[in-house]
Coordinates of C-alpha atoms in Angstrom, one line a residue:
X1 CA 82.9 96.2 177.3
X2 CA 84.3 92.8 177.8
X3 CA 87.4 91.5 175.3
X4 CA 88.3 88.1 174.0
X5 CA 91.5 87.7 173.8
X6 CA 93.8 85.3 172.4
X7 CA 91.6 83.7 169.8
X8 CA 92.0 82.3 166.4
X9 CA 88.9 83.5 163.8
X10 CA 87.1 80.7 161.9
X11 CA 87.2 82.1 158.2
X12 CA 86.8 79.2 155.7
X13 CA 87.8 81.3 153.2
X14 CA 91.2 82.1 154.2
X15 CA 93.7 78.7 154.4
X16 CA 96.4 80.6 155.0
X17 CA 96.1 82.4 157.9
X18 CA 94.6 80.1 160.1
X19 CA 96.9 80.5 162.9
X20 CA 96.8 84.6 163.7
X21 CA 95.8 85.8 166.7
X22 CA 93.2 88.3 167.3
X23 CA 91.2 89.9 170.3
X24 CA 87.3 91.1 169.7
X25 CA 85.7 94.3 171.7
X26 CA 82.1 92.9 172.5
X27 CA 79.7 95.5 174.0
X28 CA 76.1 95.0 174.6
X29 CA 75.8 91.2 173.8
X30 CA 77.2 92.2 170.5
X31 CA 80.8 92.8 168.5
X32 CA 81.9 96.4 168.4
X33 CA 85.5 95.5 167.0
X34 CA 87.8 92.7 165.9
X35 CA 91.4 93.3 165.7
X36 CA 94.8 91.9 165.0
X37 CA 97.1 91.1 168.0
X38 CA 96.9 90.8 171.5
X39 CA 95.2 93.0 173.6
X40 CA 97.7 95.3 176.1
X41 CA 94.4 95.8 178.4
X42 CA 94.1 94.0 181.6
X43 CA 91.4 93.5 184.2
X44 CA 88.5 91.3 184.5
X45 CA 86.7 92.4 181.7
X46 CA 89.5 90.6 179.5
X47 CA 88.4 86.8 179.1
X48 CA 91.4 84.8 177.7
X49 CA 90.5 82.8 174.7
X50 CA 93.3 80.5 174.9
X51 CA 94.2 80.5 171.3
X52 CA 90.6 78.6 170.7
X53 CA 88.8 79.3 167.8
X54 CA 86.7 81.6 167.6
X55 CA 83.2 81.3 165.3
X56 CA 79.9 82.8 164.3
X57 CA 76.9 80.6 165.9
X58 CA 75.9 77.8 164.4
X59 CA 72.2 77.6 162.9
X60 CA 71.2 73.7 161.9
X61 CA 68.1 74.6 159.8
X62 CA 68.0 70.1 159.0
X63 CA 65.1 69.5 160.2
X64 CA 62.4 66.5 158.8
X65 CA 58.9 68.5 159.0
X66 CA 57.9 66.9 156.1
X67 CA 58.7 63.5 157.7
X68 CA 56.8 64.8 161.0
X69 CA 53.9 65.5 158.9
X70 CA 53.3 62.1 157.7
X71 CA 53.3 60.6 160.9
X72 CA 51.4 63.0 162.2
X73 CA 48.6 62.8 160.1
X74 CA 48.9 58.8 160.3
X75 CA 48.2 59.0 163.8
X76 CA 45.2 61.2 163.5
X77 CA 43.8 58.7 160.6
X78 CA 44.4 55.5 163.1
X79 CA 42.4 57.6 165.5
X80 CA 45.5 58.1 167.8
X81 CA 45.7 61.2 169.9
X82 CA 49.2 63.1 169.0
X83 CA 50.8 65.3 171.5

């Protein structure tokens, strides 16, 4: 199991604890355990987070299919060959 330590959590609901430290237990690509503090473990499965924040992955579902559609289908009218 590897643990991040040293990191700040990105929670947009909470203002007022933005600056508490915390260190996260991941295990098998995912996370087992966050908790409050620093860590007292020590090796090299202990990655330093540097007081970075830390946040869920982003997913930017923006995209202009519609948009792609029309030209798209332009192209095929003009007889254009769309790859």
């Amino acid at each position: 199991m590897k643990i991040i330590n040293n990191v700040r959590l990105y929670r947009p609901y909470d203002k007022e604890n933005t600056d508490d430290i915390y260190h996260i237990g991941v295990e098998n690509g995912k996370i087992s355990f966050i908790k409050k503090g620093l860590s007292q473990e020590q090796g090299s499965n202990i990655v330093d987070g540097k007081g970075k924040v830390l946040t869920a992955a982003y997913n930017d579902s923006h995209m202009h299919l519609l948009r792609f559609g029309f030209m798209k289908r332009n192209r095929l009218k003009e007889g254009h060959l769309f790859q």
